Amino acid sequence: AIETVLNQEVVGTTLPTAFEVYTKKLFGEERYNVFCKGLQQPSPVSIRLNPFKTSETTKVADSFAPTPVAWCKEGFYLNARPNFTFDPLFHAGAYYVQEASSMFLSHVLRCLVRNPVALLDLCAAPGGKTTCARTAIAEGSIVFSNEPINKRAQILAENVQKFGHSDVVVTNNYPGDYKKTKLAFDVIVADVPCSGEGMFRKDEQAREEWSPAAVISCADRQRDILTAVWPALKDGGFCVYSTCTFNREENEDLVAWACDTLGAELVEIPTDSAWNIAGDTTGRNLSVYHFFPHRTEGEGLFLALLRKKKGEMFNDR
């Protein structure tokens, strides 16, 4: 039997004062209070099954009796947190432990891609979005799974190996290196380093390291990353930009900058109102997608779909 323990990761009210002031101004008093109540709830536990190991995933479903994640057919919530370390199916790659909001990438790619593509997961470690993307896109596609930091790239390679699909290549490059290779991608997934506000509920270090200066520094870094990798995106290609933070500098303001500076355009993603995904927090009516802990069962996620130009191989939305 797998040893299980109840998940009790609750933050309470120990948020940075500057974050409280900033976010209250962004959300408004009433929405901010509801948001804080959401942060005080236990973090949900979720896994994503590996469809390329079907016999093992059947055993996982029988063991956990999971509840489906609405926007990812391989995703499931668990009512308690198992000790995954002692589960052979976890080590065999039968499933991946992934925060449910991040699985929204599966829905985005299934709406977007119909034919085989070349996809780059730019900031990929430890491998959640890479394995999610490889599951969602057409067979015949190839995924470049990249991580600039060497030690993290090694962890990424181990998780990709456990996942077990042959058409995934792990690389250890900085974004600008792809321009030198002359490789061109149909889709780039850029889950960029951020200030980590979406991790506040379960990561005390994220709360301790947060500051307004860190937000500005992260936004500068994100602009550098997108600028460096943009030449590697084909005309007509798509960039899935995401963060695990809430503020406008790293989210709405950043994608608006990409549209003004890089020539990108925002693309609307079809969603179900029952999913309770929030939109633009800045009043500009941008086609962007926020997962807030007081609205959706997951941690914080921001996602925007950027298109370089129209392309014939994609659905025209």
XYZ file of C-alpha atoms in Angstrom:
317
model
C 0.000 0.000 0.000
C 1.112 3.550 -0.687
C 1.554 5.622 2.440
C -0.626 8.743 2.230
C -0.758 11.882 4.304
C -3.272 14.681 4.189
C -2.060 17.781 2.393
C -1.927 20.609 4.938
C 0.025 23.321 3.121
C -1.676 26.524 4.251
C -0.093 29.953 4.257
C -2.213 31.976 6.661
C -1.733 35.739 6.470
C 2.057 36.107 6.314
C 2.166 37.954 3.004
C 4.746 40.678 2.295
C 3.292 44.084 3.178
C 4.334 45.599 -0.155
C 2.609 42.708 -1.962
C -0.587 43.321 -0.010
C -0.572 47.024 -0.884
C 0.199 46.381 -4.557
C -2.287 43.544 -5.054
C -5.087 45.313 -3.198
C -4.662 48.220 -5.612
C -4.675 45.843 -8.611
C -7.670 43.747 -7.510
C -9.683 46.191 -5.436
C -10.498 45.704 -1.740
C -13.334 43.201 -2.127
C -11.616 40.920 -4.645
C -8.375 41.077 -2.688
C -10.091 39.843 0.497
C -11.591 36.878 -1.378
C -8.184 36.207 -2.921
C -6.561 36.085 0.537
C -9.168 33.594 1.738
C -8.234 31.407 -1.234
C -4.582 31.530 -0.201
C -5.541 30.205 3.227
C -7.036 27.002 1.793
C -4.971 23.800 1.441
C -3.081 23.432 -1.834
C -4.719 20.831 -4.083
C -2.707 17.775 -5.121
C -2.820 16.743 -8.776
C -1.136 14.334 -11.162
C -1.085 13.888 -14.934
C -1.156 10.364 -16.324
C 1.291 9.270 -19.012
C -0.745 7.913 -21.970
C 2.360 6.313 -23.453
C 2.467 3.836 -20.543
C -1.145 2.659 -20.565
C -0.877 -0.497 -18.456
C 0.848 1.412 -15.660
C -1.581 4.358 -15.764
C -4.527 1.992 -15.303
C -2.927 0.872 -12.041
C -2.500 4.529 -10.997
C -6.185 5.271 -11.544
C -7.147 2.183 -9.511
C -4.814 3.184 -6.652
C -5.770 6.852 -6.293
C -9.477 7.011 -7.351
C -8.785 10.497 -8.752
C -11.095 13.370 -9.795
C -10.608 14.772 -13.339
C -8.994 18.138 -14.078
C -11.468 19.792 -16.470
C -8.951 21.332 -18.910
C -6.624 18.308 -19.245
C -7.958 14.829 -19.958
C -4.859 13.195 -18.458
C -5.016 15.361 -15.299
C -6.543 14.310 -11.987
C -6.896 15.720 -8.469
C -6.148 13.505 -5.474
C -8.012 13.819 -2.190
C -4.774 13.281 -0.236
C -1.077 13.560 -0.948
C 0.634 10.168 -1.334
C 4.262 9.698 -0.444
C 5.277 9.573 -4.107
C 8.856 8.594 -3.220
C 7.706 5.089 -2.302
C 5.533 4.541 -5.376
C 7.175 2.432 -8.141
C 4.668 3.763 -10.683
C 5.908 7.299 -10.050
C 9.517 6.240 -10.701
C 8.407 4.311 -13.784
C 6.994 7.498 -15.301
C 3.381 6.288 -15.259
C 2.341 9.739 -14.043
C 3.815 13.165 -13.366
C 3.028 15.224 -10.267
C 1.990 18.594 -11.687
C 0.065 21.580 -10.425
C -3.370 21.544 -12.081
C -3.361 25.107 -13.431
C -0.171 24.375 -15.375
C -2.010 21.592 -17.192
C -3.978 24.295 -19.041
C -1.158 24.057 -21.596
C -2.718 20.768 -22.711
C -5.975 22.516 -23.615
C -4.171 25.353 -25.385
C -2.118 23.036 -27.573
C -5.040 20.752 -28.384
C -7.042 23.781 -29.533
C -4.102 25.129 -31.504
C -2.166 22.342 -33.181
C -3.564 19.834 -35.658
C -0.497 18.757 -37.641
C 3.011 17.663 -36.568
C 5.084 20.588 -35.324
C 8.527 21.462 -34.024
C 8.018 22.725 -30.472
C 10.531 24.332 -28.133
C 9.930 24.304 -24.381
C 12.334 27.097 -23.559
C 12.546 27.030 -19.737
C 11.603 23.415 -19.250
C 12.984 22.018 -15.965
C 11.849 19.930 -14.219
C 9.771 18.734 -17.193
C 6.084 19.188 -16.426
C 5.233 21.351 -19.409
C 7.459 19.345 -21.758
C 5.689 16.078 -20.986
C 2.312 17.823 -21.032
C 3.057 19.342 -24.446
C 4.366 16.076 -25.931
C 1.131 14.381 -24.815
C -1.091 17.067 -26.366
C 0.489 17.555 -29.811
C 0.290 15.321 -32.893
C 2.442 12.271 -33.396
C 5.297 13.053 -35.763
C 6.055 16.233 -33.828
C 9.406 16.845 -32.196
C 9.939 18.633 -28.891
C 13.122 20.439 -27.905
C 13.093 20.576 -24.115
C 15.574 23.181 -22.945
C 16.995 24.244 -19.600
C 19.866 26.803 -19.350
C 21.061 25.756 -15.883
C 23.138 22.579 -16.077
C 22.025 20.898 -12.837
C 18.380 21.537 -13.622
C 18.943 20.230 -17.166
C 20.104 16.936 -15.681
C 16.883 16.631 -13.660
C 14.925 17.510 -16.794
C 16.699 14.766 -18.759
C 15.858 12.196 -16.072
C 12.159 13.115 -16.122
C 12.008 13.097 -19.919
C 13.651 9.674 -19.926
C 11.070 8.353 -17.427
C 8.295 9.797 -19.599
C 9.517 7.519 -22.360
C 8.665 9.243 -25.665
C 11.420 9.089 -28.271
C 10.664 12.407 -30.029
C 11.914 14.660 -27.215
C 15.383 16.226 -27.292
C 16.830 17.754 -24.098
C 19.136 20.743 -24.578
C 21.154 22.961 -22.248
C 21.131 26.396 -23.927
C 20.353 30.022 -23.253
C 17.539 31.572 -25.349
C 19.897 33.468 -27.642
C 21.713 30.273 -28.577
C 18.744 29.132 -30.636
C 19.151 32.105 -32.949
C 22.673 30.894 -33.727
C 21.461 27.389 -34.637
C 19.091 28.675 -37.348
C 16.462 26.234 -36.053
C 12.888 27.429 -36.531
C 9.961 26.374 -34.360
C 6.230 26.304 -34.974
C 5.494 26.653 -31.260
C 7.595 28.012 -28.414
C 6.462 27.434 -24.836
C 7.985 30.144 -22.656
C 7.148 29.468 -19.021
C 9.533 32.172 -17.923
C 11.273 32.717 -14.560
C 9.108 35.045 -12.488
C 8.569 36.516 -9.023
C 6.590 33.415 -7.992
C 3.534 34.996 -6.378
C 1.527 31.955 -7.412
C 3.707 29.846 -5.098
C 2.995 31.901 -1.973
C 0.477 29.395 -0.616
C 2.977 26.551 -0.340
C 6.441 28.131 -0.516
C 7.587 30.317 2.358
C 10.834 31.137 0.536
C 8.857 32.632 -2.372
C 7.142 34.988 0.074
C 10.421 35.927 1.751
C 12.192 36.675 -1.552
C 9.389 38.773 -3.057
C 9.831 42.532 -3.419
C 8.676 45.232 -5.855
C 12.267 45.426 -7.113
C 12.235 41.688 -7.811
C 9.074 42.108 -9.893
C 10.727 44.786 -12.051
C 13.885 42.695 -12.373
C 11.863 39.654 -13.465
C 9.952 41.685 -16.057
C 13.244 42.981 -17.505
C 14.553 39.430 -17.683
C 11.367 38.197 -19.353
C 11.650 40.862 -22.056
C 15.255 39.796 -22.656
C 14.211 36.142 -22.947
C 11.423 36.810 -25.446
C 13.601 39.159 -27.501
C 16.390 36.573 -27.656
C 14.213 33.630 -28.702
C 11.766 35.472 -30.998
C 13.926 34.978 -34.142
C 13.664 31.204 -33.629
C 9.862 31.350 -33.964
C 8.561 30.825 -37.490
C 6.375 33.422 -39.148
C 2.893 32.203 -38.314
C 4.204 30.419 -35.237
C 2.856 30.694 -31.708
C 4.476 31.512 -28.396
C 2.693 30.272 -25.275
C 3.831 32.775 -22.648
C 3.190 31.922 -19.004
C 4.208 32.792 -15.460
C 3.227 31.614 -11.978
C 2.677 35.138 -10.713
C -0.197 37.654 -10.459
C 1.166 41.171 -11.070
C 0.592 43.162 -14.248
C 4.268 44.000 -14.919
C 5.180 40.378 -15.627
C 1.853 39.513 -17.229
C -0.461 41.963 -19.022
C 2.163 44.692 -19.401
C 4.702 42.177 -20.677
C 2.484 40.723 -23.407
C 1.343 44.215 -24.414
C 5.028 45.088 -24.787
C 5.542 41.961 -26.938
C 2.724 43.075 -29.233
C 4.107 46.605 -29.542
C 7.796 45.703 -29.822
C 8.067 42.223 -31.311
C 5.098 42.416 -33.639
C 3.139 39.719 -31.793
C -0.628 39.539 -31.606
C -2.748 38.018 -28.853
C -4.884 35.023 -29.796
C -8.063 34.100 -27.946
C -8.300 30.612 -26.440
C -11.750 28.985 -26.120
C -12.574 28.163 -22.488
C -15.521 26.970 -20.442
C -17.023 29.501 -18.035
C -17.341 26.713 -15.463
C -13.549 26.647 -15.196
C -13.636 30.102 -13.514
C -10.565 31.383 -15.327
C -10.145 35.142 -14.881
C -9.177 37.585 -17.616
C -7.304 40.873 -17.875
C -6.794 42.562 -14.476
C -5.750 45.907 -16.002
C -8.988 46.972 -17.710
C -7.560 46.730 -21.249
C -9.659 43.701 -22.229
C -6.610 41.727 -23.381
C -7.102 38.050 -24.277
C -5.162 36.654 -21.321
C -5.899 33.949 -18.764
C -5.393 34.076 -14.991
C -5.786 31.111 -12.663
C -6.351 32.512 -9.165
C -6.470 30.227 -6.091
C -9.783 31.727 -4.966
C -11.417 30.923 -8.335
C -9.830 27.744 -9.697
C -8.603 24.586 -7.975
C -4.891 25.130 -8.392
C -2.080 27.581 -7.736
C -1.424 30.830 -9.605
C -0.923 30.799 -13.372
C -0.977 33.493 -16.045
C -1.016 32.490 -19.708
C -1.202 34.358 -23.008
C -1.017 33.011 -26.546
C 1.101 35.170 -28.879
C 1.171 34.755 -32.652
C 3.998 36.051 -34.818
C 1.860 36.079 -37.965
C -0.964 33.990 -39.361
C 0.072 30.537 -40.504
C -1.720 28.015 -42.668
C -0.884 24.988 -40.501
C -2.818 26.289 -37.485
C -6.474 26.854 -36.810
C -7.338 30.479 -37.564
C -8.849 31.765 -34.339
